[in-house]
Amino acid sequence: MKSVDALERAAAFVAEHGDERARARADALLGRGDASGVIAALDPDPDDPPQLRAALAVCDDLRALADPRVEAWIGALVRGQSADGGFADGAPLPARLFETGMIVGFVAKTRYARPEVLHAAGDFLASHWDPDLVREGSWNAIAAYAHFFANADHDDADAVLQWCGRELSRGFLTRTFDAVRTARVLCYCDAHGLPGAEIGVGELVVALITEQAPDGSFPAWEGEGACDVVTSTLDGIVALRRLA
């Protein structure tokens, strides 16, 4: 199958160009390595929210959010929740919306989620919701709002997800977002599609395979959601594993 070949070539690229942690992640994603070892090596600083969020992202990709270490990381993050329900207090609003949606989207997928944390974060996001946030092509806004509202109950979920689905599709069809950035959002949502989306999972998988370079890599990405070529290739592996 083409998707299997694409996975093998992506893993080979990471093996050649990635560091030890990237190689271990690729192996674990393909079922060749120990996910627990990858998680143990993360060791995020408990006072550094971006490190903690990144650690949760790795666990999510490995389907390992039930790992007992996740409870401590979530506890450290939740202690930073502001009185208004958001995170990253003091940062500009777009950054606060992104951090809140991403952090609590991960939290909502774990057994360690507390209803009061989810409700407060949902109300914070909903209070600042405006379709223009996603209609202007912001990958960060689409990813954060879709991540939270696809994984947590909230009265505004359906309406928000419709907008996120439409604008994610628009971004992909106009190639404002490449296949990996588009698939990354669906993987955050743990879904093959979003309400309002005009792209099918089969079309997206074909685009992933088409956009893969001959050396097995997926392109680096600049701007919102920026990542280097190794990280983008790891994202491509996650997408192919989840969607193909």
PDB file of N, CA and C in Angstrom, residues 94 97-98 101-102 129-150 160-172 176-177 181-182 184-186 188-189 194 224:
ATOM      1  N   PRO A  94      -4.490  36.573  21.355  1.00  0.00           N
ATOM      2  CA  PRO A  94      -4.366  35.415  20.454  1.00  0.00           C
ATOM      3  C   PRO A  94      -3.526  34.296  21.043  1.00  0.00           C
ATOM      4  N   LEU A  97      -5.617  32.514  23.727  1.00  0.00           N
ATOM      5  CA  LEU A  97      -6.612  31.617  23.126  1.00  0.00           C
ATOM      6  C   LEU A  97      -5.956  30.332  22.636  1.00  0.00           C
ATOM      7  N   PHE A  98      -4.792  30.465  21.998  1.00  0.00           N
ATOM      8  CA  PHE A  98      -4.097  29.285  21.497  1.00  0.00           C
ATOM      9  C   PHE A  98      -3.676  28.368  22.640  1.00  0.00           C
ATOM     10  N   GLY A 101      -6.823  26.670  24.318  1.00  0.00           N
ATOM     11  CA  GLY A 101      -7.424  25.605  23.519  1.00  0.00           C
ATOM     12  C   GLY A 101      -6.549  24.381  23.421  1.00  0.00           C
ATOM     13  N   MET A 102      -5.256  24.596  23.247  1.00  0.00           N
ATOM     14  CA  MET A 102      -4.348  23.460  23.095  1.00  0.00           C
ATOM     15  C   MET A 102      -4.164  22.722  24.415  1.00  0.00           C
ATOM     16  N   TRP A 129     -14.991  34.132  21.345  1.00  0.00           N
ATOM     17  CA  TRP A 129     -15.189  33.567  20.015  1.00  0.00           C
ATOM     18  C   TRP A 129     -15.729  34.600  19.038  1.00  0.00           C
ATOM     19  N   ASP A 130     -15.157  34.605  17.866  1.00  0.00           N
ATOM     20  CA  ASP A 130     -15.629  35.425  16.752  1.00  0.00           C
ATOM     21  C   ASP A 130     -15.246  34.666  15.489  1.00  0.00           C
ATOM     22  N   PRO A 131     -16.188  34.448  14.561  1.00  0.00           N
ATOM     23  CA  PRO A 131     -15.822  33.732  13.333  1.00  0.00           C
ATOM     24  C   PRO A 131     -14.631  34.324  12.603  1.00  0.00           C
ATOM     25  N   ASP A 132     -14.406  35.632  12.768  1.00  0.00           N
ATOM     26  CA  ASP A 132     -13.266  36.254  12.100  1.00  0.00           C
ATOM     27  C   ASP A 132     -11.935  35.679  12.580  1.00  0.00           C
ATOM     28  N   LEU A 133     -11.903  35.101  13.771  1.00  0.00           N
ATOM     29  CA  LEU A 133     -10.670  34.501  14.270  1.00  0.00           C
ATOM     30  C   LEU A 133     -10.178  33.406  13.330  1.00  0.00           C
ATOM     31  N   VAL A 134     -11.108  32.619  12.796  1.00  0.00           N
ATOM     32  CA  VAL A 134     -10.725  31.528  11.891  1.00  0.00           C
ATOM     33  C   VAL A 134     -10.934  31.902  10.429  1.00  0.00           C
ATOM     34  N   ARG A 135     -11.858  32.826  10.174  1.00  0.00           N
ATOM     35  CA  ARG A 135     -12.147  33.208   8.792  1.00  0.00           C
ATOM     36  C   ARG A 135     -10.962  33.919   8.159  1.00  0.00           C
ATOM     37  N   GLU A 136     -10.084  34.465   8.963  1.00  0.00           N
ATOM     38  CA  GLU A 136      -8.911  35.164   8.448  1.00  0.00           C
ATOM     39  C   GLU A 136      -7.743  34.219   8.175  1.00  0.00           C
ATOM     40  N   GLY A 137      -7.963  32.910   8.313  1.00  0.00           N
ATOM     41  CA  GLY A 137      -6.941  31.935   7.955  1.00  0.00           C
ATOM     42  C   GLY A 137      -5.902  31.669   9.017  1.00  0.00           C
ATOM     43  N   SER A 138      -6.248  31.898  10.274  1.00  0.00           N
ATOM     44  CA  SER A 138      -5.300  31.647  11.356  1.00  0.00           C
ATOM     45  C   SER A 138      -5.276  30.157  11.699  1.00  0.00           C
ATOM     46  N   TRP A 139      -4.153  29.493  11.403  1.00  0.00           N
ATOM     47  CA  TRP A 139      -4.029  28.079  11.753  1.00  0.00           C
ATOM     48  C   TRP A 139      -4.080  27.901  13.274  1.00  0.00           C
ATOM     49  N   ASN A 140      -3.447  28.796  14.007  1.00  0.00           N
ATOM     50  CA  ASN A 140      -3.456  28.686  15.470  1.00  0.00           C
ATOM     51  C   ASN A 140      -4.876  28.719  16.020  1.00  0.00           C
ATOM     52  N   ALA A 141      -5.684  29.636  15.521  1.00  0.00           N
ATOM     53  CA  ALA A 141      -7.055  29.753  16.029  1.00  0.00           C
ATOM     54  C   ALA A 141      -7.873  28.527  15.654  1.00  0.00           C
ATOM     55  N   ILE A 142      -7.745  28.054  14.421  1.00  0.00           N
ATOM     56  CA  ILE A 142      -8.485  26.857  14.009  1.00  0.00           C
ATOM     57  C   ILE A 142      -8.070  25.664  14.843  1.00  0.00           C
ATOM     58  N   ALA A 143      -6.757  25.476  15.012  1.00  0.00           N
ATOM     59  CA  ALA A 143      -6.266  24.325  15.769  1.00  0.00           C
ATOM     60  C   ALA A 143      -6.732  24.370  17.214  1.00  0.00           C
ATOM     61  N   ALA A 144      -6.610  25.526  17.854  1.00  0.00           N
ATOM     62  CA  ALA A 144      -6.943  25.622  19.273  1.00  0.00           C
ATOM     63  C   ALA A 144      -8.436  25.459  19.523  1.00  0.00           C
ATOM     64  N   TYR A 145      -9.260  26.161  18.746  1.00  0.00           N
ATOM     65  CA  TYR A 145     -10.706  26.060  18.953  1.00  0.00           C
ATOM     66  C   TYR A 145     -11.215  24.667  18.588  1.00  0.00           C
ATOM     67  N   ALA A 146     -10.719  24.101  17.491  1.00  0.00           N
ATOM     68  CA  ALA A 146     -11.165  22.762  17.112  1.00  0.00           C
ATOM     69  C   ALA A 146     -10.715  21.731  18.146  1.00  0.00           C
ATOM     70  N   HIS A 147      -9.490  21.864  18.614  1.00  0.00           N
ATOM     71  CA  HIS A 147      -8.958  20.907  19.586  1.00  0.00           C
ATOM     72  C   HIS A 147      -9.813  20.867  20.844  1.00  0.00           C
ATOM     73  N   PHE A 148     -10.119  22.030  21.385  1.00  0.00           N
ATOM     74  CA  PHE A 148     -10.915  22.039  22.605  1.00  0.00           C
ATOM     75  C   PHE A 148     -12.344  21.584  22.357  1.00  0.00           C
ATOM     76  N   PHE A 149     -13.021  22.195  21.392  1.00  0.00           N
ATOM     77  CA  PHE A 149     -14.453  21.945  21.249  1.00  0.00           C
ATOM     78  C   PHE A 149     -14.761  20.566  20.648  1.00  0.00           C
ATOM     79  N   ALA A 150     -13.772  19.916  20.045  1.00  0.00           N
ATOM     80  CA  ALA A 150     -13.981  18.539  19.579  1.00  0.00           C
ATOM     81  C   ALA A 150     -13.845  17.525  20.711  1.00  0.00           C
ATOM     82  N   VAL A 160     -19.008  26.414  16.705  1.00  0.00           N
ATOM     83  CA  VAL A 160     -17.579  26.695  16.549  1.00  0.00           C
ATOM     84  C   VAL A 160     -16.935  25.686  15.610  1.00  0.00           C
ATOM     85  N   LEU A 161     -17.265  24.415  15.780  1.00  0.00           N
ATOM     86  CA  LEU A 161     -16.658  23.380  14.948  1.00  0.00           C
ATOM     87  C   LEU A 161     -17.069  23.507  13.482  1.00  0.00           C
ATOM     88  N   GLN A 162     -18.292  23.971  13.230  1.00  0.00           N
ATOM     89  CA  GLN A 162     -18.702  24.211  11.844  1.00  0.00           C
ATOM     90  C   GLN A 162     -17.782  25.228  11.184  1.00  0.00           C
ATOM     91  N   TRP A 163     -17.508  26.312  11.890  1.00  0.00           N
ATOM     92  CA  TRP A 163     -16.617  27.332  11.341  1.00  0.00           C
ATOM     93  C   TRP A 163     -15.209  26.790  11.173  1.00  0.00           C
ATOM     94  N   CYS A 164     -14.723  26.069  12.172  1.00  0.00           N
ATOM     95  CA  CYS A 164     -13.367  25.515  12.081  1.00  0.00           C
ATOM     96  C   CYS A 164     -13.255  24.544  10.909  1.00  0.00           C
ATOM     97  N   GLY A 165     -14.264  23.704  10.718  1.00  0.00           N
ATOM     98  CA  GLY A 165     -14.244  22.761   9.612  1.00  0.00           C
ATOM     99  C   GLY A 165     -14.234  23.453   8.268  1.00  0.00           C
ATOM    100  N   ARG A 166     -15.091  24.470   8.112  1.00  0.00           N
ATOM    101  CA  ARG A 166     -15.133  25.195   6.838  1.00  0.00           C
ATOM    102  C   ARG A 166     -13.806  25.883   6.537  1.00  0.00           C
ATOM    103  N   GLU A 167     -13.234  26.530   7.559  1.00  0.00           N
ATOM    104  CA  GLU A 167     -12.014  27.297   7.309  1.00  0.00           C
ATOM    105  C   GLU A 167     -10.789  26.402   7.189  1.00  0.00           C
ATOM    106  N   LEU A 168     -10.794  25.259   7.856  1.00  0.00           N
ATOM    107  CA  LEU A 168      -9.707  24.297   7.649  1.00  0.00           C
ATOM    108  C   LEU A 168      -9.749  23.786   6.206  1.00  0.00           C
ATOM    109  N   SER A 169     -10.951  23.479   5.715  1.00  0.00           N
ATOM    110  CA  SER A 169     -11.103  23.057   4.321  1.00  0.00           C
ATOM    111  C   SER A 169     -10.643  24.135   3.363  1.00  0.00           C
ATOM    112  N   ARG A 170     -11.072  25.355   3.623  1.00  0.00           N
ATOM    113  CA  ARG A 170     -10.696  26.458   2.734  1.00  0.00           C
ATOM    114  C   ARG A 170      -9.172  26.604   2.699  1.00  0.00           C
ATOM    115  N   GLY A 171      -8.560  26.531   3.874  1.00  0.00           N
ATOM    116  CA  GLY A 171      -7.110  26.656   3.939  1.00  0.00           C
ATOM    117  C   GLY A 171      -6.400  25.563   3.168  1.00  0.00           C
ATOM    118  N   PHE A 172      -6.935  24.336   3.246  1.00  0.00           N
ATOM    119  CA  PHE A 172      -6.327  23.222   2.525  1.00  0.00           C
ATOM    120  C   PHE A 172      -6.554  23.356   1.019  1.00  0.00           C
ATOM    121  N   THR A 176      -3.317  27.309   1.564  1.00  0.00           N
ATOM    122  CA  THR A 176      -2.810  28.121   2.661  1.00  0.00           C
ATOM    123  C   THR A 176      -2.215  27.191   3.716  1.00  0.00           C
ATOM    124  N   PHE A 177      -2.832  26.029   3.889  1.00  0.00           N
ATOM    125  CA  PHE A 177      -2.304  24.973   4.750  1.00  0.00           C
ATOM    126  C   PHE A 177      -1.937  23.782   3.870  1.00  0.00           C
ATOM    127  N   ARG A 181      -0.287  20.150   7.842  1.00  0.00           N
ATOM    128  CA  ARG A 181      -0.898  21.087   8.808  1.00  0.00           C
ATOM    129  C   ARG A 181      -2.396  20.827   8.918  1.00  0.00           C
ATOM    130  N   THR A 182      -3.026  20.468   7.802  1.00  0.00           N
ATOM    131  CA  THR A 182      -4.461  20.173   7.827  1.00  0.00           C
ATOM    132  C   THR A 182      -4.723  18.912   8.634  1.00  0.00           C
ATOM    133  N   ARG A 184      -2.843  17.637  10.866  1.00  0.00           N
ATOM    134  CA  ARG A 184      -2.470  17.850  12.271  1.00  0.00           C
ATOM    135  C   ARG A 184      -3.684  18.281  13.090  1.00  0.00           C
ATOM    136  N   VAL A 185      -4.514  19.139  12.537  1.00  0.00           N
ATOM    137  CA  VAL A 185      -5.712  19.579  13.250  1.00  0.00           C
ATOM    138  C   VAL A 185      -6.660  18.404  13.483  1.00  0.00           C
ATOM    139  N   LEU A 186      -6.873  17.579  12.475  1.00  0.00           N
ATOM    140  CA  LEU A 186      -7.753  16.424  12.634  1.00  0.00           C
ATOM    141  C   LEU A 186      -7.206  15.455  13.682  1.00  0.00           C
ATOM    142  N   TYR A 188      -5.383  16.312  16.289  1.00  0.00           N
ATOM    143  CA  TYR A 188      -5.696  16.914  17.592  1.00  0.00           C
ATOM    144  C   TYR A 188      -7.138  16.604  17.988  1.00  0.00           C
ATOM    145  N   CYS A 189      -8.028  16.649  17.006  1.00  0.00           N
ATOM    146  CA  CYS A 189      -9.447  16.411  17.273  1.00  0.00           C
ATOM    147  C   CYS A 189      -9.774  14.928  17.395  1.00  0.00           C
ATOM    148  N   LEU A 194     -14.303  17.162  10.259  1.00  0.00           N
ATOM    149  CA  LEU A 194     -14.965  18.128  11.133  1.00  0.00           C
ATOM    150  C   LEU A 194     -16.275  18.560  10.487  1.00  0.00           C
ATOM    151  N   GLU A 224       2.382  30.390  11.546  1.00  0.00           N
ATOM    152  CA  GLU A 224       1.684  29.745  12.656  1.00  0.00           C
ATOM    153  C   GLU A 224       1.797  28.230  12.554  1.00  0.00           C
TER     154      GLU A 224
END
